[in-house]
Short mmCIF file of C-alpha atoms in Angstrom, two decimals:
data_model
loop_
_atom_site.label_atom_id
_atom_site.label_comp_id
_atom_site.label_asym_id
_atom_site.label_seq_id
_atom_site.Cartn_x
_atom_site.Cartn_y
_atom_site.Cartn_z
CA MET H 271 -63.56 92.05 87.92
CA THR H 272 -62.20 94.00 84.95
CA ASP H 273 -64.23 94.96 81.91
CA VAL H 274 -62.07 92.57 79.88
CA LEU H 275 -63.17 89.62 82.02
CA ARG H 276 -66.80 90.70 81.96
CA ARG H 277 -66.78 90.99 78.17
CA GLY H 278 -64.98 87.68 77.92
CA ARG H 279 -67.62 86.01 80.06
CA ALA H 280 -70.50 87.51 78.07
CA SER H 281 -69.01 86.61 74.69
CA LEU H 282 -68.27 83.04 75.79
CA ALA H 283 -71.80 82.70 77.17
CA PHE H 284 -73.15 83.69 73.75
CA SER H 285 -70.98 81.00 72.17
CA PHE H 286 -72.54 78.40 74.47
CA PHE H 287 -75.98 79.75 73.61
CA ALA H 288 -75.35 79.57 69.85
CA GLN H 289 -74.09 76.01 70.11
CA GLY H 290 -77.19 75.00 72.08
CA VAL H 291 -79.41 76.40 69.33
CA ALA H 292 -77.44 74.72 66.53
CA PHE H 293 -77.27 71.29 68.12
CA ALA H 294 -80.97 71.29 69.02
CA LEU H 295 -81.90 72.32 65.47
CA LEU H 296 -80.00 69.31 64.17
CA VAL H 297 -81.09 66.55 66.53
CA THR H 298 -84.76 67.53 66.75
CA ARG H 299 -85.17 67.44 62.95
CA ILE H 300 -83.63 64.00 62.40
CA PRO H 301 -86.90 62.52 61.08
CA ALA H 302 -87.19 65.41 58.60
CA ILE H 303 -83.55 64.95 57.55
CA GLN H 304 -84.17 61.26 56.97
CA ASP H 305 -87.23 61.98 54.82
CA ARG H 306 -85.53 64.75 52.83
CA TYR H 307 -82.57 62.59 51.82
CA GLY H 308 -84.39 59.26 51.66
CA VAL H 309 -82.09 57.63 54.21
CA SER H 310 -83.20 54.11 55.12
CA ASP H 311 -83.85 53.03 58.71
CA ALA H 312 -80.86 50.69 58.44
CA LEU H 313 -78.50 53.45 57.31
CA LEU H 314 -79.72 56.17 59.68
CA PRO H 315 -77.94 54.81 62.81
CA VAL H 316 -74.66 54.88 60.87
CA PHE H 317 -75.07 58.58 60.15
CA LEU H 318 -76.10 59.32 63.73
CA ALA H 319 -73.18 57.39 65.21
CA ALA H 320 -70.69 59.05 62.85
CA VAL H 321 -71.32 62.51 64.34
CA PRO H 322 -70.15 61.76 67.93
CA VAL H 323 -67.29 59.56 66.62
CA LEU H 324 -66.00 62.41 64.45
CA ALA H 325 -66.60 64.85 67.31
CA GLY H 326 -64.34 62.69 69.48
CA ILE H 327 -61.68 62.85 66.76
CA GLY H 328 -62.12 66.61 66.61
CA SER H 329 -61.60 66.82 70.37
CA VAL H 330 -58.41 64.75 70.16
CA CYS H 331 -57.10 67.01 67.39
CA THR H 332 -57.94 70.07 69.47
CA GLU H 333 -55.71 68.83 72.29
CA GLN H 334 -52.79 68.88 69.84
CA LEU H 335 -53.76 72.14 68.17
CA VAL H 336 -53.94 74.15 71.39
CA LYS H 337 -50.23 73.54 71.88
CA ARG H 338 -49.69 75.94 68.97
CA VAL H 339 -52.95 77.87 68.64
CA ARG H 340 -54.90 79.60 71.37
CA PRO H 341 -58.26 77.96 72.26
CA SER H 342 -60.00 81.24 71.49
CA ARG H 343 -58.83 81.11 67.88
CA LEU H 344 -60.11 77.56 67.49
CA LEU H 345 -63.45 78.58 68.97
CA ARG H 346 -63.63 81.70 66.79
CA TRP H 347 -63.43 79.65 63.58
CA SER H 348 -64.98 76.32 64.58
CA GLN H 349 -68.31 77.90 65.54
CA PRO H 350 -68.98 79.39 62.09
CA VAL H 351 -68.03 76.03 60.54
CA VAL H 352 -70.60 74.28 62.76
CA LEU H 353 -73.31 76.75 61.74
CA LEU H 354 -72.45 76.53 58.03
CA ALA H 355 -72.38 72.72 58.26
CA LEU H 356 -75.86 72.85 59.81
CA LEU H 357 -77.00 74.90 56.83
CA GLY H 358 -75.34 72.33 54.57
CA VAL H 359 -77.42 69.56 56.15
CA GLY H 360 -80.53 71.35 54.94
CA ALA H 361 -79.17 72.18 51.49
CA GLY H 362 -79.32 68.75 49.82
CA GLY H 363 -82.23 67.00 48.21
CA HIS H 364 -83.70 63.53 47.92
CA GLY H 365 -81.08 60.91 47.13
CA GLN H 366 -78.12 63.23 47.71
CA VAL H 367 -76.80 61.13 50.57
CA ALA H 368 -73.22 62.18 49.82
CA VAL H 369 -74.15 65.81 50.58
CA LEU H 370 -75.59 64.74 53.92
CA ALA H 371 -72.52 62.63 54.72
CA VAL H 372 -70.13 65.51 54.04
CA ALA H 373 -72.23 68.04 55.96
CA LEU H 374 -72.58 65.76 59.00
CA GLY H 375 -68.89 64.87 58.83
CA VAL H 376 -67.87 68.52 58.90
CA PHE H 377 -70.42 69.20 61.62
CA GLY H 378 -69.04 66.38 63.79
CA LEU H 379 -65.37 67.36 63.47
CA ALA H 380 -66.13 71.03 64.08
CA VAL H 381 -68.38 70.27 67.08
CA GLY H 382 -65.54 68.33 68.71
CA ALA H 383 -63.21 71.33 68.36
CA LEU H 384 -65.98 73.72 69.41
CA ASP H 385 -67.01 71.82 72.54
CA ALA H 386 -63.42 71.34 73.66
CA SER H 387 -62.26 74.93 73.05
CA MET H 388 -65.45 76.39 74.52
CA ASN H 389 -65.00 74.49 77.77
CA MET H 390 -61.26 75.25 77.83
CA LEU H 391 -62.08 78.96 77.84
CA GLY H 392 -64.79 78.41 80.44
CA VAL H 393 -62.39 76.63 82.79
CA SER H 394 -59.65 79.26 82.42
CA LEU H 395 -62.12 82.12 82.82
CA GLN H 396 -63.54 80.54 85.97
CA ARG H 397 -60.02 80.39 87.40
CA SER H 398 -59.56 84.07 86.60
CA TYR H 399 -62.82 84.90 88.37
CA GLY H 400 -61.85 82.81 91.38
CA ARG H 401 -65.38 81.52 91.86
CA SER H 402 -67.78 79.10 90.23
CA ILE H 403 -69.24 80.38 86.94
CA MET H 404 -69.04 77.22 84.81
CA LEU H 405 -72.62 76.12 85.47
CA GLY H 406 -73.84 79.47 84.19
CA PHE H 407 -72.25 78.83 80.78
CA HIS H 408 -73.99 75.47 80.53
CA ALA H 409 -77.26 77.04 81.68
CA VAL H 410 -77.04 79.39 78.69
CA TYR H 411 -76.39 76.34 76.49
CA SER H 412 -79.61 74.78 77.83
CA LEU H 413 -81.48 78.00 77.08
CA GLY H 414 -80.17 77.89 73.51
CA ALA H 415 -81.22 74.25 73.19
CA ILE H 416 -84.75 75.11 74.32
CA LEU H 417 -84.90 77.92 71.75
CA GLY H 418 -83.49 75.65 69.04
CA ALA H 419 -86.04 72.94 69.80
CA SER H 420 -88.80 75.56 69.68
CA LEU H 421 -87.58 76.81 66.30
CA ALA H 422 -87.49 73.22 65.06
CA TRP H 423 -91.07 72.70 66.26
CA ALA H 424 -92.13 75.85 64.41
CA GLY H 425 -90.41 74.65 61.23
CA ALA H 426 -92.15 71.30 61.45
CA HIS H 427 -95.49 72.89 62.32
CA TRP H 428 -95.39 75.22 59.31
CA HIS H 429 -93.93 72.51 57.04
CA LEU H 430 -90.84 74.57 56.26
CA THR H 431 -87.99 72.96 54.37
CA LEU H 432 -84.83 72.32 56.37
CA TRP H 433 -82.97 75.05 54.49
CA VAL H 434 -85.64 77.65 55.28
CA SER H 435 -85.88 76.43 58.86
CA TYR H 436 -82.13 76.68 59.48
CA LEU H 437 -81.30 79.84 57.53
CA PRO H 438 -82.70 82.51 59.94
CA ALA H 439 -80.88 81.02 62.92
CA VAL H 440 -77.58 80.77 61.05
CA ALA H 441 -77.97 84.26 59.58
CA VAL H 442 -78.35 85.73 63.08
CA LEU H 443 -75.97 83.57 65.10
CA LEU H 444 -72.99 83.41 62.74
CA PRO H 445 -72.18 87.14 62.47
CA ALA H 446 -73.03 87.67 66.14
CA ALA H 447 -70.65 84.88 67.19
CA LEU H 448 -67.87 86.26 65.00
CA ALA H 449 -68.39 89.76 66.39
CA GLY H 450 -68.36 88.51 69.97
CA SER H 451 -65.27 86.35 69.45
CA ARG H 452 -62.98 89.38 69.57
CA TRP H 453 -63.60 89.56 73.34
CA TYR H 454 -62.73 85.95 74.20
CA VAL H 455 -60.20 85.76 77.02
CA ASP H 456 -57.56 83.03 77.10
CA GLY H 457 -55.91 81.86 80.30
CA GLU H 458 -52.38 82.71 81.29
CA PRO H 459 -49.80 80.76 79.25
CA VAL H 460 -48.01 77.95 81.09
CA PRO H 461 -44.24 77.36 80.79
CA ASP H 462 -43.21 74.38 78.65
CA ALA H 463 -41.42 72.76 81.58
CA GLU H 464 -44.63 72.67 83.59
CA ARG H 465 -46.58 71.33 80.62
CA SER H 466 -44.08 68.49 80.23
CA ALA H 467 -44.21 67.67 83.92
CA GLU H 468 -47.95 67.09 83.74
CA ARG H 469 -47.91 64.74 80.76
CA GLY H 470 -47.85 60.94 81.08
CA THR H 471 -49.95 58.04 82.27
CA VAL H 472 -50.22 59.41 85.80
CA VAL H 473 -52.26 62.33 84.42
CA PHE H 474 -54.80 60.02 82.83
CA LYS H 475 -55.00 57.94 86.01
CA LEU H 476 -55.94 61.07 87.91
CA LEU H 477 -58.33 62.16 85.17
CA LEU H 478 -60.00 58.74 84.81
CA PRO H 479 -62.57 59.22 87.63
CA LEU H 480 -63.74 62.43 85.98
CA CYS H 481 -63.86 60.69 82.59
CA LEU H 482 -66.14 58.02 84.07
CA VAL H 483 -68.40 60.63 85.67
CA MET H 484 -68.63 62.43 82.32
CA MET H 485 -69.53 59.20 80.54
CA PHE H 486 -72.12 58.19 83.15
CA ALA H 487 -73.72 61.64 83.01
CA TYR H 488 -74.08 61.47 79.24
CA ILE H 489 -75.42 57.92 79.38
CA GLY H 490 -78.14 59.32 81.63
CA ASP H 491 -78.69 62.33 79.38
CA SER H 492 -78.92 60.25 76.20
CA THR H 493 -81.36 57.91 77.95
CA VAL H 494 -83.71 60.83 78.50
CA SER H 495 -83.28 62.35 75.04
CA ASN H 496 -83.67 59.05 73.16
CA TRP H 497 -86.14 57.07 75.25
CA SER H 498 -88.32 59.39 77.34
CA ALA H 499 -91.06 59.74 74.71
CA LYS H 500 -91.14 56.01 73.88
CA TYR H 501 -91.08 55.09 77.57
CA LEU H 502 -94.00 57.33 78.46
CA LYS H 503 -96.09 56.15 75.51
CA ASP H 504 -95.30 52.43 75.35
CA VAL H 505 -94.60 51.63 79.01
CA LEU H 506 -96.68 54.14 80.94
CA GLY H 507 -99.52 54.35 78.43
CA SER H 508 -99.56 58.10 77.77
CA SER H 509 -100.95 59.76 74.68
CA GLU H 510 -98.60 60.60 71.83
CA GLN H 511 -98.97 64.30 72.59
CA LEU H 512 -98.13 63.88 76.28
CA ALA H 513 -95.13 61.73 75.37
CA THR H 514 -93.42 64.79 73.87
CA VAL H 515 -93.51 66.63 77.21
CA PRO H 516 -90.85 64.80 79.33
CA TYR H 517 -87.86 65.97 77.30
CA ASN H 518 -89.09 69.57 77.40
CA VAL H 519 -89.57 69.28 81.17
CA TYR H 520 -86.10 67.78 81.44
CA MET H 521 -84.54 70.66 79.50
CA VAL H 522 -86.37 73.32 81.54
CA THR H 523 -85.33 71.78 84.87
CA THR H 524 -81.77 71.42 83.53
CA LEU H 525 -81.78 75.15 82.79
CA VAL H 526 -83.12 75.98 86.26
CA GLY H 527 -80.63 73.69 88.01
CA ARG H 528 -77.66 75.12 86.12
CA ALA H 529 -78.80 78.71 86.62
CA LEU H 530 -78.80 78.16 90.39
CA GLY H 531 -75.90 75.70 90.49
CA ASP H 532 -73.03 78.19 90.70
CA LEU H 533 -74.55 79.69 93.83
CA GLY H 534 -74.76 76.20 95.32
CA VAL H 535 -71.10 75.51 94.54
CA ARG H 536 -70.02 78.80 96.13
CA ARG H 537 -71.97 78.09 99.32
CA LEU H 538 -71.71 74.30 99.67
CA GLY H 539 -68.68 73.37 97.60
CA ALA H 540 -68.39 71.31 94.43
CA VAL H 541 -68.25 67.95 96.21
CA ALA H 542 -71.57 68.50 98.00
CA VAL H 543 -73.28 69.75 94.83
CA VAL H 544 -72.05 66.76 92.78
CA ARG H 545 -73.16 64.30 95.47
CA LEU H 546 -76.56 65.96 95.74
CA GLY H 547 -76.95 65.97 91.96
CA ALA H 548 -76.07 62.27 91.73
CA VAL H 549 -78.56 61.33 94.45
CA VAL H 550 -81.37 63.40 92.90
CA ALA H 551 -80.67 61.92 89.45
CA ALA H 552 -80.66 58.38 90.85
CA CYS H 553 -83.99 59.07 92.56
CA GLY H 554 -85.30 60.33 89.22
CA PHE H 555 -84.37 57.10 87.43
CA ALA H 556 -85.88 55.08 90.29
CA VAL H 557 -89.17 57.01 90.06
CA VAL H 558 -89.25 56.50 86.28
CA ALA H 559 -88.60 52.77 86.69
CA VAL H 560 -91.46 52.18 89.18
CA ALA H 561 -93.88 54.87 87.96
CA PRO H 562 -97.47 53.57 87.82
CA GLY H 563 -98.52 56.15 85.24
CA ALA H 564 -97.47 58.99 82.96
CA TRP H 565 -97.59 61.81 85.50
CA ALA H 566 -95.45 59.91 87.99
CA GLY H 567 -93.01 59.27 85.16
CA MET H 568 -93.01 62.98 84.45
CA LEU H 569 -91.95 63.61 88.05
CA GLY H 570 -89.04 61.24 87.54
CA PHE H 571 -87.84 63.08 84.43
CA THR H 572 -88.14 66.37 86.33
CA LEU H 573 -85.82 65.03 89.03
CA LEU H 574 -83.41 63.82 86.35
CA GLY H 575 -83.08 67.30 84.94
CA LEU H 576 -82.36 68.79 88.35
CA GLY H 577 -79.82 66.09 89.20
CA LEU H 578 -77.87 65.44 86.00
CA CYS H 579 -77.54 69.12 85.11
CA VAL H 580 -74.69 69.82 87.54
CA LEU H 581 -72.44 66.86 86.71
CA VAL H 582 -71.00 67.82 83.32
CA PRO H 583 -70.08 71.47 84.06
CA GLN H 584 -68.53 70.52 87.38
CA THR H 585 -66.55 67.72 85.75
CA PHE H 586 -64.93 70.17 83.34
CA ALA H 587 -64.24 72.55 86.23
CA ALA H 588 -62.69 69.77 88.31
CA ALA H 589 -60.36 68.84 85.44
CA GLY H 590 -59.13 72.43 85.39
CA ARG H 591 -58.45 72.31 89.13
CA LEU H 592 -56.63 68.97 89.00
CA PHE H 593 -54.34 70.03 86.17
CA PRO H 594 -53.95 73.81 86.35
CA GLY H 595 -50.83 73.75 84.19
CA THR H 596 -52.36 71.67 81.40
CA SER H 597 -56.06 72.33 81.80
CA ASP H 598 -56.59 72.61 78.03
CA ALA H 599 -55.27 69.09 77.45
CA ALA H 600 -57.30 67.73 80.38
CA VAL H 601 -60.51 69.31 79.08
CA ALA H 602 -59.91 67.98 75.55
CA ARG H 603 -59.38 64.43 76.82
CA LEU H 604 -62.34 64.66 79.16
CA ASN H 605 -64.54 65.94 76.35
CA ILE H 606 -64.05 62.68 74.44
CA PHE H 607 -66.05 60.84 77.11
CA ASN H 608 -68.96 63.17 76.40
CA TYR H 609 -69.31 61.42 73.05
CA VAL H 610 -68.54 57.97 74.45
CA GLY H 611 -71.46 58.31 76.85
CA PHE H 612 -73.72 59.56 74.08
CA LEU H 613 -72.77 56.58 71.89
CA VAL H 614 -73.20 54.02 74.67
CA GLY H 615 -76.37 55.34 76.31
CA ALA H 616 -79.04 54.96 73.65
CA PRO H 617 -78.03 51.47 72.38
CA LEU H 618 -77.53 50.22 75.95
CA VAL H 619 -81.02 51.14 77.11
CA GLY H 620 -82.58 49.93 73.84
CA ALA H 621 -80.84 46.54 73.98
CA LEU H 622 -81.75 46.02 77.65
CA GLY H 623 -85.31 47.13 76.99
CA ASP H 624 -85.76 44.66 74.14
CA ALA H 625 -84.03 41.78 75.92
CA TRP H 626 -85.38 42.41 79.41
CA SER H 627 -87.73 45.33 80.08
CA TYR H 628 -87.61 49.08 79.73
CA ARG H 629 -88.39 49.50 83.41
CA GLY H 630 -85.38 47.38 84.28
CA ALA H 631 -83.26 49.22 81.72
CA MET H 632 -83.83 52.48 83.61
CA LEU H 633 -82.10 50.98 86.65
CA VAL H 634 -78.78 50.69 84.79
CA PRO H 635 -78.17 54.45 84.35
CA MET H 636 -79.43 54.85 87.92
CA VAL H 637 -76.64 52.58 89.20
CA LEU H 638 -74.05 54.30 87.00
CA VAL H 639 -75.05 57.72 88.34
CA LEU H 640 -74.76 56.42 91.90
CA VAL H 641 -71.21 55.27 91.14
CA THR H 642 -70.45 58.98 90.79
CA LEU H 643 -70.72 59.24 94.59
CA GLY H 644 -67.55 57.19 94.87
CA TYR H 645 -65.66 59.69 92.71
CA ALA H 646 -67.00 62.83 94.39
CA ARG H 647 -63.69 63.58 96.11
CA SER H 648 -62.14 64.20 92.69
CA PHE H 649 -64.23 67.39 92.58
CA ALA H 650 -62.68 68.89 95.72
CA THR H 651 -60.85 72.19 95.56
CA GLN H 652 -57.16 71.38 95.54
CA PRO H 653 -54.13 73.63 95.83
CA ASP H 654 -52.30 74.12 92.56
CA ARG H 655 -48.71 74.84 91.61
CA TYR H 656 -49.46 78.57 91.46
CA GLY H 657 -49.80 78.68 95.21
CA GLY H 658 -53.53 78.75 95.86
CA GLY H 659 -56.78 76.88 95.57
CA HIS H 660 -59.16 77.20 92.69
CA GLU H 661 -61.27 79.82 94.41
CA ARG H 662 -58.38 82.28 94.41
CA PRO H 663 -58.37 84.55 91.37
CA ARG H 664 -55.73 83.94 88.75
CA THR H 665 -54.70 86.65 86.35
CA ALA H 666 -55.94 86.10 82.81
CA ASP H 667 -53.87 86.91 79.79
CA VAL H 668 -55.90 90.04 79.31
CA GLY H 669 -53.14 92.08 77.79
CA ARG H 670 -53.24 90.07 74.57
CA GLY H 671 -56.84 88.98 75.01
CA SER H 672 -57.67 86.06 72.77
CA ASN H 673 -56.20 87.03 69.49
CA GLY H 674 -54.04 90.07 69.89
CA LEU H 675 -56.90 92.56 69.61
#
């Protein structure tokens, strides 16, 4: 590996880390945001739904933009916008709902571009390495999310205003991300003729299994993030303090699983790792559904973290293998289903819980995760038009780097 690739990997990993911190700082302070702006309970779901919808729009726009602008340039400028939008969320006061709407709108659009371009670079860099490194990027994201949630807890514990709580993180991450962006490494450009050959409905038909896996994975993830605390407290009878633990356990086991996942892919292959992850996640949902008490439920959420953690990174990597000539477009389209799953998951479990039972509702994401087993072959290493499988190194466009520097 060249120094250019090593620096590219390190700088991209920091971008994942910074995004994990920023997103966690936003979602873990939603009650404080609601109180600061005086947003009603009826209006809050509208604001929360708008972010993933706009992020999906941002991802669609990114697919078009990367035809003219390198993904590294989009990542270089979308990340500072995300961080400044986060600061904007904390800048308004009571009754200034318009300020919140604008800040969340900018945050959503920029997050869509950021997520898409970040994973585009991850896929192309993994191809240059010739071995699995994608899970490592998402492990760093999980580490950032844990840090962001811890910072949010500290802000709430010390009764800091949102502005004061967000400012130190933004002040550190923004200049560091800009400085590191000069070392981003884009993939080798693809001839227009090959790009054209890979467009059309047949591409989406091939991509559809991965889109469904992405959606199912995020339905499972949003189930944990939105309902784990309520489930432990209201269904399993835990204390309010203990009910805060499952999500933290889930995030820690997600970090552990992703940190070790690349090694598993190198030794066992992506198909085996995805199948194992789906089975472990399904077992986790089953344990949660039948748990007699809080600690058994905690075991279920632990299994969920270990199982679900491998699905999303490997789905992005598989899209890059299926469409080596248009991997950027494939990643952008796939990224949309990230937000679809997030939008569907929480309302689905809530509606089933209210109409039926929350134990029964946990079986639905379990079944959806098991469906992933039927799509596991889509994750297999396949030969590409450049004459080799994914595990063979491909030369990166290191001469120009990401932006001509």
